[in-house]
Every structure is written in C-alpha cells, then in structure tokens.
Amino acid sequence: MTATVRGAPRLQRSWDSRAACNFICGGAGTGLLLAAAAALPSGWPYAPAGVLAFALIGFGLWMVWLEIGRPLRALNVFFHPQTSWMTREALLALPLLIIVGAAILLDQRIVPLPFKTHGTVIDLAWAGAVLGLAFLYCQARILTASKGVPAWREPSLQSVIVITGITEGLGLLLLLGLAVATPPSWVFAAGLVALAARAGAWEYYRRRVAAGAPATATAALNRISSPVHLLGHVLAAVLLIVALITPTPVLPAAGAGLALVAVGAWLKFTVVTRAAFTQGFAIPFLPVRGRAGS
Amino acid sequence: MTRHVMVADLRRCIGCQTCTAACKQANATPPGVQWRRVLDLEVGEYPNVRRVFVPTGCQHCADPPCEKVCPTTATRRRPDGIVEIRYDLCIGCSACMLACPYDARYKTERREYGFGEKPTEDEAMRADDSLLGVATKCNFCADTVDAGVARGLTPGEDPEATPACVNSCISGALVFGDIDDPKSGVSKLLDENKHFRMHEDLGTDPGFYYVWDQDLP
C-alpha cells in the first residue's frame, strides 16, 4: 500500500541564541572588515572599524565556546579540515584575528616603526577582508551542511548568509559615521546595492524553503518577512537615498545602518532558532499485513 | 567486505518497545535518551485509522552527514559499516545532531536518573561521565559485535554477536547482519520482500531497511 506517512518535525534545541550570536556577530564583523578595507583609500581610519570587527568576531566565537558540551577540549575542533566547515572556520579565525589585530596596531601607530605604515595597513586590511569573506562563507556552509534541518540545507541560504554579512558590514560602517567621520558617499550607493541583493536572496530562499521544508519552518520565515522588507529594505533604502542627496548625510546614513544591521541580525536569529525544524520521519509505504508469511 | 545493517519488518512490529527497553538496559542510557526507539504513527482519518510502528535510530549510513560535519573526527564510519562516536574526542558542538536527518543523536549535559534526584543502585554503578556533554547514539552494540566476531561468532545469527534490540525483539521484526553476504539473514529477507530506506533522497545511503510487503512474482 503506497502512502507517505510522516512523523512531525520538531524545532531543534541543540543550537540556541549563543550559536545564533556567532552567525550574527561573525557575519557582521567580517562584513565590516570588507567595508573598512574598501573605505581606507577614502581616508577613513581603519582602527575603529577594525576594533569593532575584531570584537564582534571574537564575541561570536566565545559564545560558541560557551555552548559546546566539552569546552576544555575545544582545540579538537581543528582535527577535521578535510570535510568539516566548522574546522575550516576555526582555522581561518586564528590568522584572521592576528592580521586584523596587526592592522589595528599599525594604524594606531601603537608600535613605533622606522617606516611609513599606511601601505602595510592597507595590505593587512585587504588580507583581513579576504580571510573574513572566507570565514563568512564557512559559516554559510556550516548551516547548509546540516542535512537534518531542511530550512538550513537549502543551498540558497549560503547567498543569504554571505550577502547579509556584507550588508551588515556596510550598515556598521554607516553607524560608525556617527562617531568617526562622514562615510564616503560610495558606501551609501553600495548599501543600496547590498540591500537590494539581500532582499532578492531572502525572497528566493523563502520560496525555496516553502517548496521543500516543513510548513512550520515556512511559517516562521513568513512571519518576519514583511517587517524585514519594510524596515531592512524599504526604510533603509529611503534613508540611504536621503543620505545620497542631502548635504548632512550622517544621521540618515546611521539610521539606514541601524536598519541594515538590526534586520540582518533578526533574520539570522530567526533562521537559526525559529525556522530550524528537523526533517521528521516519513515512510513511503504502509506494511501489508495478513498475507501468508507476513 | 562487510557491511552490518539492520532490517525492520514493519509487518511484524507490534510496537511493544521491548527493543527500546533492551537498548536502555544494555547501554544504560539516561531518561529521555532512546538510541533505539519505535515511532507510533497514526494513518488515515476516523473511522479508517491505522497505527504503524516504525523502529528507528542511527541508520549507520554509508555516506554519513554526521561524519562530514564533525570537526573533531570523533564520528567515524568503521570498515564494517558501523558509524561510531569516539567520546574522548567529541567536544559536544552538536553539529552532527543537526546533520543527522534521522534525529538519532542525543546530548546530555548532566546526570539524570529515572526515579527522582538520586540514582538507583544500578544507575550509580553504571553511570559514565564520559558520556556527558558529548553526542551519543546507537552503535549497533559494537562491543558485543566485536567480541562475538573475535570468538568466531556470526553477527545476526549468534545472539552473543548481535545487538541487544534484535535479541530482545519478541516478534522477529528486527534482523541484523552483513548485507554483503548473500547468505545472511538480512540479504535473504531483502531479496524476498519489498523494502525501502528512510529519506533515501538525501543521499546518505542508510544501513537500515524497512520491509513492508512480500516480493510477489
């Protein structure tokens, strides 16, 4: 007898808000490294953005360390680079933090050196940005390697995570404009492009999940979709356009930055903790009872 | 080559949960942890309702997603097809729990007892702190299988080389053995009956088969 019988999926509790924190802070931090490196030629100082990115990435990793069951064995995480994206993320984290730390020290001239350091800072900043992007990609692959969670194994989640990280990085740079200096105007334009890309990636991902994941996962994503678009995309776009045309762009740009960052964090928190329903059980055939031999 | 697999004959399973109890007794798992469990699924709508009992647990996949994501190499597939966890390497990151499409893994953070705050004599004697804070799951009673094989016994035929759940099954619904041996019980059962594996579309090549009907000519 043919019939698909399903056992209900359940919301995973293995990774909670601490794990979500790693995806939120790591993504935003690595995105900020890229934005900060790109802003250097415009005369923007590296240190404020570098320190914030360093702190965010480190905080995210620390939260993961708090979540694992055997924190004193944490170094075992390096044992499986052949296939584990978690190992690869950990392997990248070390040089990433060292390089960003060195760039901050040189940018601030904390260590006096007998040569000009600006060029070295630019080189280190770009090295940090590239490693940061690789780190961000690893985070995306960690999620999509989770075959037991249909909303995570959907391949288009990779682009959502990477684009969201870059968008948050631009958002943080816009927010830093309040404290450091007016961000260069290309950041406003880049923010518009990034939020359009995020809106598209999110919509595509949401539709793909609706086609293949449990209804409960789809419902969790649908619940936040309208506010995500309104706050994170429409409102942020309006504020960025205002920043582009106004002579005093710092406040609208910071508002847009806040919307980009907050919505990115909300989106990732929802994906990790609210839409993460397991595969559940399914049998495609019912047992035939009552025949001789059965 | 040898590949140990399990077959659950859904026509025979009556949902008595004896296998679940035998597994808990053999492996001293804490409350809430069922390496071998039997799903009780309801099919149809009133008044035409049926219950289907589906034994499940680790499917000992040939391409296990849990092994790929494990950052420590704690999870590994043995040459005989058994997927095991080396508890001394595991850091309890739970990545494997989320990679498993069969909900087969557990993690317990602290000692828990079946009858209140204090352990029974048996629980106190068998408590194993090396299983706290790490992922755990069915290992097809690998110690029993290994010990039996070392004595020249045949897993699936000799009870002393066979997982506890299979030994305890009162209806003969659970069968264990080497699928690469055409003479084994599992090979014969699969040859003669229609069967499927759960979530085959995910490409994990599970080593847990479900028999549901005779293979009529």
Short mmCIF file of C-alpha atoms in Angstrom, two decimals:
data_model
loop_
_atom_site.label_atom_id
_atom_site.label_comp_id
_atom_site.label_asym_id
_atom_site.label_seq_id
_atom_site.Cartn_x
_atom_site.Cartn_y
_atom_site.Cartn_z
CA MET A 1 0.00 0.00 0.00
CA THR A 2 1.51 3.31 -1.03
CA ALA A 3 1.13 6.32 1.20
CA THR A 4 3.60 8.72 2.69
CA VAL A 5 3.22 8.71 6.45
CA ARG A 6 5.07 11.43 8.31
CA GLY A 7 6.21 11.91 11.87
CA ALA A 8 6.14 15.52 12.96
CA PRO A 9 9.33 17.57 12.66
CA ARG A 10 10.44 19.29 15.84
CA LEU A 11 12.24 22.57 16.46
CA GLN A 12 15.90 21.85 17.10
CA ARG A 13 17.18 22.93 20.53
CA SER A 14 20.83 21.95 20.05
CA TRP A 15 21.89 25.39 18.83
CA ASP A 16 20.30 28.27 20.70
CA SER A 17 20.82 32.03 20.77
CA ARG A 18 24.54 31.51 21.57
CA ALA A 19 25.07 29.78 18.25
CA ALA A 20 22.92 32.39 16.54
CA CYS A 21 25.22 35.00 18.07
CA ASN A 22 28.17 33.52 16.20
CA PHE A 23 26.37 33.81 12.88
CA ILE A 24 25.12 37.31 13.70
CA CYS A 25 28.35 38.77 15.12
CA GLY A 26 30.72 36.81 12.87
CA GLY A 27 28.78 37.82 9.78
CA ALA A 28 28.54 41.48 10.72
CA GLY A 29 32.20 41.59 11.80
CA THR A 30 33.55 40.05 8.62
CA GLY A 31 31.30 42.28 6.52
CA LEU A 32 32.68 45.27 8.37
CA LEU A 33 36.26 44.17 7.60
CA LEU A 34 35.43 44.28 3.89
CA ALA A 35 33.74 47.68 4.16
CA ALA A 36 36.61 49.08 6.25
CA ALA A 37 39.25 47.90 3.78
CA ALA A 38 37.32 49.44 0.91
CA ALA A 39 36.94 52.74 2.83
CA LEU A 40 40.68 53.11 3.55
CA PRO A 41 41.56 54.86 0.24
CA SER A 42 38.85 57.45 1.04
CA GLY A 43 40.84 58.44 4.11
CA TRP A 44 38.74 56.56 6.64
CA PRO A 45 40.74 55.34 9.66
CA TYR A 46 40.97 51.56 9.96
CA ALA A 47 41.22 51.20 13.71
CA PRO A 48 37.61 51.97 14.81
CA ALA A 49 36.10 49.56 12.32
CA GLY A 50 38.88 47.01 12.88
CA VAL A 51 38.42 47.03 16.65
CA LEU A 52 34.65 46.63 16.32
CA ALA A 53 35.00 43.79 13.79
CA PHE A 54 37.64 42.08 15.95
CA ALA A 55 35.37 42.32 18.98
CA LEU A 56 32.32 41.02 17.11
CA ILE A 57 34.08 38.02 15.59
CA GLY A 58 35.77 37.19 18.90
CA PHE A 59 32.50 37.54 20.79
CA GLY A 60 30.71 35.22 18.38
CA LEU A 61 33.39 32.56 18.77
CA TRP A 62 33.32 32.94 22.53
CA MET A 63 29.57 32.37 22.54
CA VAL A 64 30.08 29.15 20.58
CA TRP A 65 32.71 28.08 23.09
CA LEU A 66 30.13 28.62 25.84
CA GLU A 67 27.67 26.41 24.01
CA ILE A 68 29.79 23.31 23.38
CA GLY A 69 29.47 20.45 25.82
CA ARG A 70 33.20 19.97 26.43
CA PRO A 71 34.81 23.44 26.25
CA LEU A 72 38.15 22.22 27.61
CA ARG A 73 38.55 20.05 24.52
CA ALA A 74 37.86 22.96 22.18
CA LEU A 75 41.18 22.55 20.38
CA ASN A 76 39.90 19.26 18.92
CA VAL A 77 37.89 21.46 16.58
CA PHE A 78 40.97 21.70 14.35
CA PHE A 79 41.12 17.95 13.60
CA HIS A 80 38.94 17.62 10.51
CA PRO A 81 39.68 20.19 7.79
CA GLN A 82 39.08 17.57 5.07
CA THR A 83 35.29 17.89 5.24
CA SER A 84 34.20 19.95 8.24
CA TRP A 85 33.30 23.58 7.62
CA MET A 86 33.43 24.15 11.35
CA THR A 87 37.10 23.14 11.38
CA ARG A 88 37.77 25.40 8.40
CA GLU A 89 36.03 28.31 10.12
CA ALA A 90 38.19 27.75 13.22
CA LEU A 91 41.37 27.50 11.15
CA LEU A 92 40.58 30.81 9.44
CA ALA A 93 39.67 32.57 12.67
CA LEU A 94 43.21 32.44 14.01
CA PRO A 95 45.08 34.22 11.16
CA LEU A 96 42.09 36.49 10.66
CA LEU A 97 42.22 37.86 14.19
CA ILE A 98 46.03 38.12 14.12
CA ILE A 99 46.03 40.07 10.85
CA VAL A 100 43.23 42.41 11.91
CA GLY A 101 44.97 42.95 15.25
CA ALA A 102 48.23 43.81 13.48
CA ALA A 103 46.45 46.22 11.14
CA ILE A 104 44.85 47.99 14.11
CA LEU A 105 48.19 48.31 15.92
CA LEU A 106 49.91 49.70 12.83
CA ASP A 107 47.04 52.06 12.02
CA GLN A 108 47.16 53.48 15.53
CA ARG A 109 51.00 53.59 15.49
CA ILE A 110 50.97 51.87 18.88
CA VAL A 111 54.18 50.14 17.87
CA PRO A 112 56.65 52.80 16.55
CA LEU A 113 58.28 51.65 13.32
CA PRO A 114 61.04 53.37 11.29
CA PHE A 115 59.00 53.33 8.07
CA LYS A 116 55.65 54.52 6.76
CA THR A 117 52.95 52.03 7.69
CA HIS A 118 49.92 53.22 5.73
CA GLY A 119 50.60 50.91 2.80
CA THR A 120 51.10 47.97 5.14
CA VAL A 121 47.81 48.77 6.87
CA ILE A 122 46.03 48.73 3.52
CA ASP A 123 47.61 45.38 2.63
CA LEU A 124 46.72 43.88 6.01
CA ALA A 125 43.20 45.31 5.85
CA TRP A 126 42.60 43.65 2.48
CA ALA A 127 44.12 40.40 3.73
CA GLY A 128 41.75 40.59 6.71
CA ALA A 129 38.81 41.30 4.39
CA VAL A 130 39.59 38.30 2.19
CA LEU A 131 40.03 36.00 5.19
CA GLY A 132 36.85 37.48 6.63
CA LEU A 133 34.90 36.63 3.48
CA ALA A 134 36.25 33.09 3.62
CA PHE A 135 35.22 32.90 7.30
CA LEU A 136 31.75 34.13 6.37
CA TYR A 137 31.49 31.54 3.59
CA CYS A 138 32.43 28.81 6.09
CA GLN A 139 29.62 29.96 8.36
CA ALA A 140 27.18 29.71 5.48
CA ARG A 141 28.41 26.21 4.65
CA ILE A 142 28.13 25.11 8.29
CA LEU A 143 24.42 25.77 8.07
CA THR A 144 23.85 24.18 4.68
CA ALA A 145 25.80 21.07 5.72
CA SER A 146 23.13 20.42 8.35
CA LYS A 147 21.12 17.85 6.39
CA GLY A 148 18.79 17.20 9.27
CA VAL A 149 17.29 20.71 9.11
CA PRO A 150 15.52 21.35 5.79
CA ALA A 151 15.48 25.15 6.19
CA TRP A 152 19.26 25.11 6.62
CA ARG A 153 20.29 22.61 3.99
CA GLU A 154 18.61 24.71 1.29
CA PRO A 155 21.63 25.82 -0.82
CA SER A 156 20.31 29.36 -1.38
CA LEU A 157 20.82 30.03 2.35
CA GLN A 158 24.52 30.40 1.52
CA SER A 159 23.90 33.55 -0.51
CA VAL A 160 21.54 34.90 2.19
CA ILE A 161 24.23 34.49 4.87
CA VAL A 162 27.07 35.95 2.77
CA ILE A 163 25.07 38.89 1.40
CA THR A 164 23.57 39.62 4.81
CA GLY A 165 27.05 39.70 6.34
CA ILE A 166 28.27 42.16 3.72
CA THR A 167 25.12 44.27 4.17
CA GLU A 168 25.58 44.34 7.94
CA GLY A 169 29.21 45.34 7.48
CA LEU A 170 28.17 48.33 5.38
CA GLY A 171 25.50 49.11 7.97
CA LEU A 172 28.05 49.11 10.78
CA LEU A 173 30.31 51.44 8.79
CA LEU A 174 27.36 53.80 8.35
CA LEU A 175 26.68 53.62 12.09
CA LEU A 176 30.33 54.33 12.87
CA GLY A 177 29.88 57.53 10.85
CA LEU A 178 28.21 58.97 13.94
CA ALA A 179 31.43 58.64 15.94
CA VAL A 180 34.26 58.74 13.39
CA ALA A 181 33.60 60.74 10.25
CA THR A 182 31.06 61.04 7.48
CA PRO A 183 31.27 57.82 5.46
CA PRO A 184 32.30 58.22 1.82
CA SER A 185 29.28 58.57 -0.46
CA TRP A 186 30.04 55.32 -2.32
CA VAL A 187 29.10 53.49 0.90
CA PHE A 188 25.51 54.80 0.55
CA ALA A 189 25.33 53.52 -3.02
CA ALA A 190 26.92 50.21 -2.04
CA GLY A 191 24.37 49.93 0.77
CA LEU A 192 21.56 50.30 -1.75
CA VAL A 193 23.01 47.59 -3.97
CA ALA A 194 23.60 45.29 -0.98
CA LEU A 195 20.11 45.66 0.43
CA ALA A 196 18.58 45.02 -2.99
CA ALA A 197 20.71 41.86 -3.23
CA ARG A 198 19.68 40.80 0.27
CA ALA A 199 16.00 41.37 -0.48
CA GLY A 200 16.28 39.22 -3.60
CA ALA A 201 18.29 36.48 -1.90
CA TRP A 202 15.87 36.38 1.05
CA GLU A 203 12.80 36.14 -1.17
CA TYR A 204 14.35 33.37 -3.28
CA TYR A 205 15.42 31.47 -0.16
CA ARG A 206 12.00 31.84 1.43
CA ARG A 207 10.28 30.43 -1.65
CA ARG A 208 12.70 27.53 -1.87
CA VAL A 209 12.09 26.69 1.80
CA ALA A 210 8.33 26.87 1.24
CA ALA A 211 8.71 24.31 -1.54
CA GLY A 212 10.63 21.73 0.46
CA ALA A 213 10.73 22.32 4.21
CA PRO A 214 8.14 21.63 6.92
CA ALA A 215 5.22 24.09 6.98
CA THR A 216 6.27 25.21 10.45
CA ALA A 217 9.65 26.38 9.11
CA THR A 218 8.00 28.26 6.27
CA ALA A 219 5.59 29.89 8.73
CA ALA A 220 8.49 31.07 10.92
CA LEU A 221 10.15 32.73 7.92
CA ASN A 222 6.90 34.19 6.61
CA ARG A 223 6.12 35.78 9.98
CA ILE A 224 9.14 38.06 9.75
CA SER A 225 9.24 38.59 6.01
CA SER A 226 7.07 41.71 5.77
CA PRO A 227 8.83 43.60 8.59
CA VAL A 228 12.20 42.51 7.18
CA HIS A 229 11.33 44.06 3.84
CA LEU A 230 9.71 47.17 5.31
CA LEU A 231 12.42 48.01 7.86
CA GLY A 232 15.51 46.41 6.41
CA HIS A 233 14.95 47.17 2.77
CA VAL A 234 12.32 49.85 2.06
CA LEU A 235 13.06 52.12 5.05
CA ALA A 236 16.82 51.58 4.74
CA ALA A 237 16.70 52.35 1.02
CA VAL A 238 14.76 55.58 1.61
CA LEU A 239 17.25 56.69 4.26
CA LEU A 240 20.21 55.86 2.01
CA ILE A 241 18.71 57.84 -0.85
CA VAL A 242 18.18 60.78 1.53
CA ALA A 243 21.82 60.42 2.62
CA LEU A 244 22.91 60.49 -1.01
CA ILE A 245 21.12 63.76 -1.79
CA THR A 246 21.37 65.68 1.47
CA PRO A 247 24.40 67.82 2.45
CA THR A 248 24.31 66.39 6.00
CA PRO A 249 24.10 62.65 5.44
CA VAL A 250 25.41 61.34 8.79
CA LEU A 251 22.07 60.90 10.59
CA PRO A 252 20.03 59.33 7.78
CA ALA A 253 23.01 57.13 6.93
CA ALA A 254 23.29 55.99 10.55
CA GLY A 255 19.55 55.27 10.58
CA ALA A 256 19.93 53.17 7.45
CA GLY A 257 22.93 51.43 9.00
CA LEU A 258 20.93 50.58 12.11
CA ALA A 259 18.11 49.15 9.98
CA LEU A 260 20.54 47.07 7.91
CA VAL A 261 22.30 45.65 10.96
CA ALA A 262 19.23 45.05 13.12
CA VAL A 263 17.24 43.37 10.38
CA GLY A 264 20.23 41.22 9.40
CA ALA A 265 20.57 40.03 12.98
CA TRP A 266 16.83 39.39 13.28
CA LEU A 267 16.80 37.46 10.04
CA LYS A 268 19.70 35.20 11.07
CA PHE A 269 18.32 34.72 14.58
CA THR A 270 15.04 33.55 13.07
CA VAL A 271 16.70 31.18 10.63
CA VAL A 272 18.90 29.63 13.34
CA THR A 273 16.46 29.39 16.22
CA ARG A 274 12.90 29.68 14.89
CA ALA A 275 12.83 28.07 11.44
CA ALA A 276 15.13 25.19 12.32
CA PHE A 277 12.66 22.32 12.28
CA THR A 278 14.10 18.87 11.82
CA GLN A 279 13.45 16.57 8.90
CA GLY A 280 10.95 14.43 10.80
CA PHE A 281 10.19 10.86 9.78
CA ALA A 282 8.50 9.56 6.67
CA ILE A 283 7.67 6.13 5.34
CA PRO A 284 6.55 5.87 1.72
CA PHE A 285 4.77 2.51 2.11
CA LEU A 286 2.42 1.06 4.67
CA PRO A 287 3.08 -2.50 5.85
CA VAL A 288 0.86 -5.10 4.25
CA ARG A 289 -0.41 -7.39 6.99
CA GLY A 290 -2.49 -10.50 6.85
CA ARG A 291 -0.87 -12.31 3.91
CA ALA A 292 0.67 -15.73 4.36
CA GLY A 293 4.22 -15.28 5.50
CA SER A 294 3.74 -11.75 6.75
CA MET B 1 33.75 -6.59 2.54
CA THR B 2 31.32 -6.49 5.42
CA ARG B 3 28.50 -4.04 5.93
CA HIS B 4 26.41 -4.54 9.01
CA VAL B 5 22.82 -3.37 8.51
CA MET B 6 19.53 -3.72 10.27
CA VAL B 7 16.19 -4.66 8.79
CA ALA B 8 12.88 -3.82 10.44
CA ASP B 9 9.95 -5.86 9.17
CA LEU B 10 7.10 -3.38 9.57
CA ARG B 11 4.56 -6.17 9.10
CA ARG B 12 5.79 -7.85 12.24
CA CYS B 13 6.49 -4.94 14.57
CA ILE B 14 3.76 -4.59 17.19
CA GLY B 15 5.16 -1.51 18.92
CA CYS B 16 5.86 -3.27 22.22
CA GLN B 17 9.02 -1.19 22.78
CA THR B 18 10.91 -4.20 24.11
CA CYS B 19 13.82 -3.26 21.84
CA THR B 20 13.80 0.23 23.34
CA ALA B 21 13.91 -1.19 26.85
CA ALA B 22 16.60 -3.72 25.93
CA CYS B 23 18.74 -0.95 24.42
CA LYS B 24 18.37 1.20 27.51
CA GLN B 25 19.28 -1.75 29.70
CA ALA B 26 22.27 -2.72 27.57
CA ASN B 27 23.67 0.78 27.19
CA ALA B 28 22.50 2.39 30.45
CA THR B 29 21.19 5.46 28.66
CA PRO B 30 19.62 8.19 30.81
CA PRO B 31 15.92 9.17 30.79
CA GLY B 32 14.82 10.72 27.51
CA VAL B 33 17.64 9.10 25.54
CA GLN B 34 16.49 6.31 23.23
CA TRP B 35 19.13 5.04 20.88
CA ARG B 36 16.57 2.51 19.66
CA ARG B 37 13.05 3.82 19.59
CA VAL B 38 9.81 2.83 17.94
CA LEU B 39 7.66 5.52 16.37
CA ASP B 40 3.94 5.09 16.78
CA LEU B 41 2.44 6.75 13.70
CA GLU B 42 -1.27 7.20 13.07
CA VAL B 43 -2.51 6.88 9.50
CA GLY B 44 -5.83 7.86 7.98
CA GLU B 45 -8.90 9.58 9.35
CA TYR B 46 -11.66 8.34 11.60
CA PRO B 47 -13.10 5.74 11.27
CA ASN B 48 -10.42 4.34 8.96
CA VAL B 49 -7.41 4.79 11.17
CA ARG B 50 -4.35 2.54 11.43
CA ARG B 51 -1.26 2.59 13.54
CA VAL B 52 2.15 1.88 12.10
CA PHE B 53 5.11 1.09 14.30
CA VAL B 54 8.46 2.14 12.90
CA PRO B 55 11.65 1.17 14.72
CA THR B 56 14.30 3.83 14.19
CA GLY B 57 17.62 5.13 15.44
CA CYS B 58 21.02 5.67 13.86
CA GLN B 59 20.81 4.38 10.28
CA HIS B 60 24.57 3.74 10.01
CA CYS B 61 24.72 5.49 6.66
CA ALA B 62 27.40 4.65 4.11
CA ASP B 63 27.75 8.37 3.43
CA PRO B 64 27.02 9.76 6.89
CA PRO B 65 26.46 13.53 7.02
CA CYS B 66 27.31 13.44 10.72
CA GLU B 67 30.83 12.24 9.93
CA LYS B 68 31.42 15.02 7.39
CA VAL B 69 30.42 17.87 9.68
CA CYS B 70 32.21 16.56 12.78
CA PRO B 71 35.11 18.97 13.39
CA THR B 72 36.99 16.56 15.64
CA THR B 73 36.83 13.24 13.73
CA ALA B 74 35.03 11.81 16.77
CA THR B 75 32.34 10.42 14.47
CA ARG B 76 33.71 7.90 12.01
CA ARG B 77 32.47 5.03 9.92
CA ARG B 78 34.20 1.73 10.57
CA PRO B 79 35.15 -0.60 7.73
CA ASP B 80 32.27 -2.91 8.74
CA GLY B 81 29.73 -0.09 8.23
CA ILE B 82 29.10 0.77 11.86
CA VAL B 83 29.15 4.53 12.49
CA GLU B 84 30.64 5.16 15.91
CA ILE B 85 31.45 8.13 18.12
CA ARG B 86 34.76 8.30 19.95
CA TYR B 87 33.54 10.01 23.08
CA ASP B 88 37.02 11.07 24.20
CA LEU B 89 37.40 13.27 21.10
CA CYS B 90 33.90 14.77 20.90
CA ILE B 91 33.57 18.40 22.01
CA GLY B 92 29.78 18.38 22.07
CA CYS B 93 29.35 21.04 19.38
CA SER B 94 26.09 19.34 18.23
CA ALA B 95 26.87 19.83 14.54
CA CYS B 96 26.31 16.09 14.00
CA MET B 97 22.92 16.24 15.70
CA LEU B 98 21.80 18.84 13.19
CA ALA B 99 23.32 16.99 10.25
CA CYS B 100 21.50 13.75 11.05
CA PRO B 101 18.20 13.52 9.14
CA TYR B 102 17.06 10.68 11.42
CA ASP B 103 17.05 12.52 14.74
CA ALA B 104 19.23 9.73 16.11
CA ARG B 105 21.68 11.65 18.28
CA TYR B 106 21.43 12.88 21.83
CA LYS B 107 23.43 15.09 24.14
CA THR B 108 23.05 15.02 27.91
CA GLU B 109 24.67 17.81 29.92
CA ARG B 110 24.28 16.40 33.42
CA ARG B 111 23.46 13.16 35.17
CA GLU B 112 19.76 12.36 35.16
CA TYR B 113 18.03 9.47 36.84
CA GLY B 114 14.85 7.60 36.15
CA PHE B 115 13.40 7.77 39.65
CA GLY B 116 13.99 11.19 41.15
CA GLU B 117 17.07 13.07 42.28
CA LYS B 118 19.09 10.10 43.48
CA PRO B 119 20.34 7.22 41.34
CA THR B 120 19.23 3.68 41.87
CA GLU B 121 21.94 1.20 42.76
CA ASP B 122 22.21 0.11 39.15
CA GLU B 123 22.28 3.69 37.84
CA ALA B 124 25.01 4.64 40.31
CA MET B 125 27.09 1.63 39.30
CA ARG B 126 26.75 2.19 35.55
CA ALA B 127 26.90 5.99 35.39
CA ASP B 128 29.52 7.06 32.87
CA ASP B 129 30.55 10.72 32.97
CA SER B 130 32.46 10.37 29.71
CA LEU B 131 29.04 10.42 28.01
CA LEU B 132 28.10 13.81 29.46
CA GLY B 133 28.38 16.87 27.21
CA VAL B 134 29.05 14.81 24.09
CA ALA B 135 26.89 13.44 21.29
CA THR B 136 25.73 9.87 21.77
CA LYS B 137 23.84 7.40 19.61
CA CYS B 138 23.27 3.75 18.70
CA ASN B 139 26.43 1.91 17.70
CA PHE B 140 24.77 -1.41 16.83
CA CYS B 141 26.17 -2.65 20.17
CA ALA B 142 29.62 -2.59 18.56
CA ASP B 143 31.34 -4.00 21.66
CA THR B 144 29.09 -7.06 21.53
CA VAL B 145 29.54 -7.45 17.79
CA ASP B 146 33.34 -7.12 18.06
CA ALA B 147 33.57 -9.54 20.97
CA GLY B 148 31.41 -12.05 19.12
CA VAL B 149 33.35 -11.77 15.89
CA ALA B 150 36.60 -12.22 17.82
CA ARG B 151 35.19 -15.53 19.08
CA GLY B 152 34.26 -16.64 15.57
CA LEU B 153 30.54 -15.96 16.00
CA THR B 154 28.31 -14.50 13.29
CA PRO B 155 26.54 -11.20 13.98
CA GLY B 156 22.83 -11.56 13.39
CA GLU B 157 22.88 -15.32 13.87
CA ASP B 158 24.60 -15.78 17.21
CA PRO B 159 22.95 -13.76 19.99
CA GLU B 160 26.34 -13.13 21.61
CA ALA B 161 27.42 -11.19 18.50
CA THR B 162 24.10 -9.42 17.91
CA PRO B 163 22.72 -6.06 19.12
CA ALA B 164 20.50 -6.15 22.19
CA CYS B 165 17.44 -4.76 20.40
CA VAL B 166 17.50 -7.58 17.86
CA ASN B 167 17.99 -10.24 20.53
CA SER B 168 15.06 -8.90 22.50
CA CYS B 169 12.54 -8.47 19.67
CA ILE B 170 9.61 -10.72 20.52
CA SER B 171 8.09 -10.78 17.02
CA GLY B 172 11.24 -11.22 14.97
CA ALA B 173 10.72 -7.82 13.39
CA LEU B 174 14.33 -6.73 13.81
CA VAL B 175 17.03 -8.57 11.91
CA PHE B 176 20.75 -7.78 11.85
CA GLY B 177 23.58 -8.96 9.67
CA ASP B 178 26.03 -8.46 6.83
CA ILE B 179 24.30 -7.25 3.69
CA ASP B 180 27.39 -8.01 1.62
CA ASP B 181 26.99 -11.70 2.47
CA PRO B 182 24.31 -13.11 0.16
CA LYS B 183 23.65 -15.95 2.61
CA SER B 184 22.98 -13.73 5.60
CA GLY B 185 19.53 -13.36 7.11
CA VAL B 186 19.26 -9.72 6.11
CA SER B 187 20.23 -10.44 2.49
CA LYS B 188 17.64 -13.21 2.20
CA LEU B 189 14.93 -11.11 3.83
CA LEU B 190 15.60 -8.21 1.49
CA ASP B 191 15.74 -10.50 -1.55
CA GLU B 192 12.35 -11.95 -0.81
CA ASN B 193 10.49 -8.80 0.20
CA LYS B 194 9.77 -5.27 -0.88
CA HIS B 195 11.66 -2.76 1.17
CA PHE B 196 12.67 0.88 1.40
CA ARG B 197 15.02 3.07 3.37
CA MET B 198 14.02 6.31 5.02
CA HIS B 199 14.89 9.64 3.36
CA GLU B 200 16.83 7.93 0.59
CA ASP B 201 16.55 11.09 -1.49
CA LEU B 202 19.06 12.77 0.82
CA GLY B 203 21.81 10.52 -0.50
CA THR B 204 23.01 9.20 2.84
CA ASP B 205 22.81 5.51 1.78
CA PRO B 206 21.36 4.37 5.11
CA GLY B 207 22.04 0.92 6.51
CA PHE B 208 18.57 0.48 7.99
CA TYR B 209 15.96 -1.19 5.79
CA TYR B 210 12.22 -1.40 6.21
CA VAL B 211 10.36 -4.42 4.84
CA TRP B 212 6.70 -3.73 4.03
CA ASP B 213 5.43 -6.45 1.66
CA GLN B 214 6.30 -9.73 0.01
CA ASP B 215 8.06 -9.53 -3.32
CA LEU B 216 5.37 -11.39 -5.25
CA PRO B 217 6.25 -12.75 -8.73
#
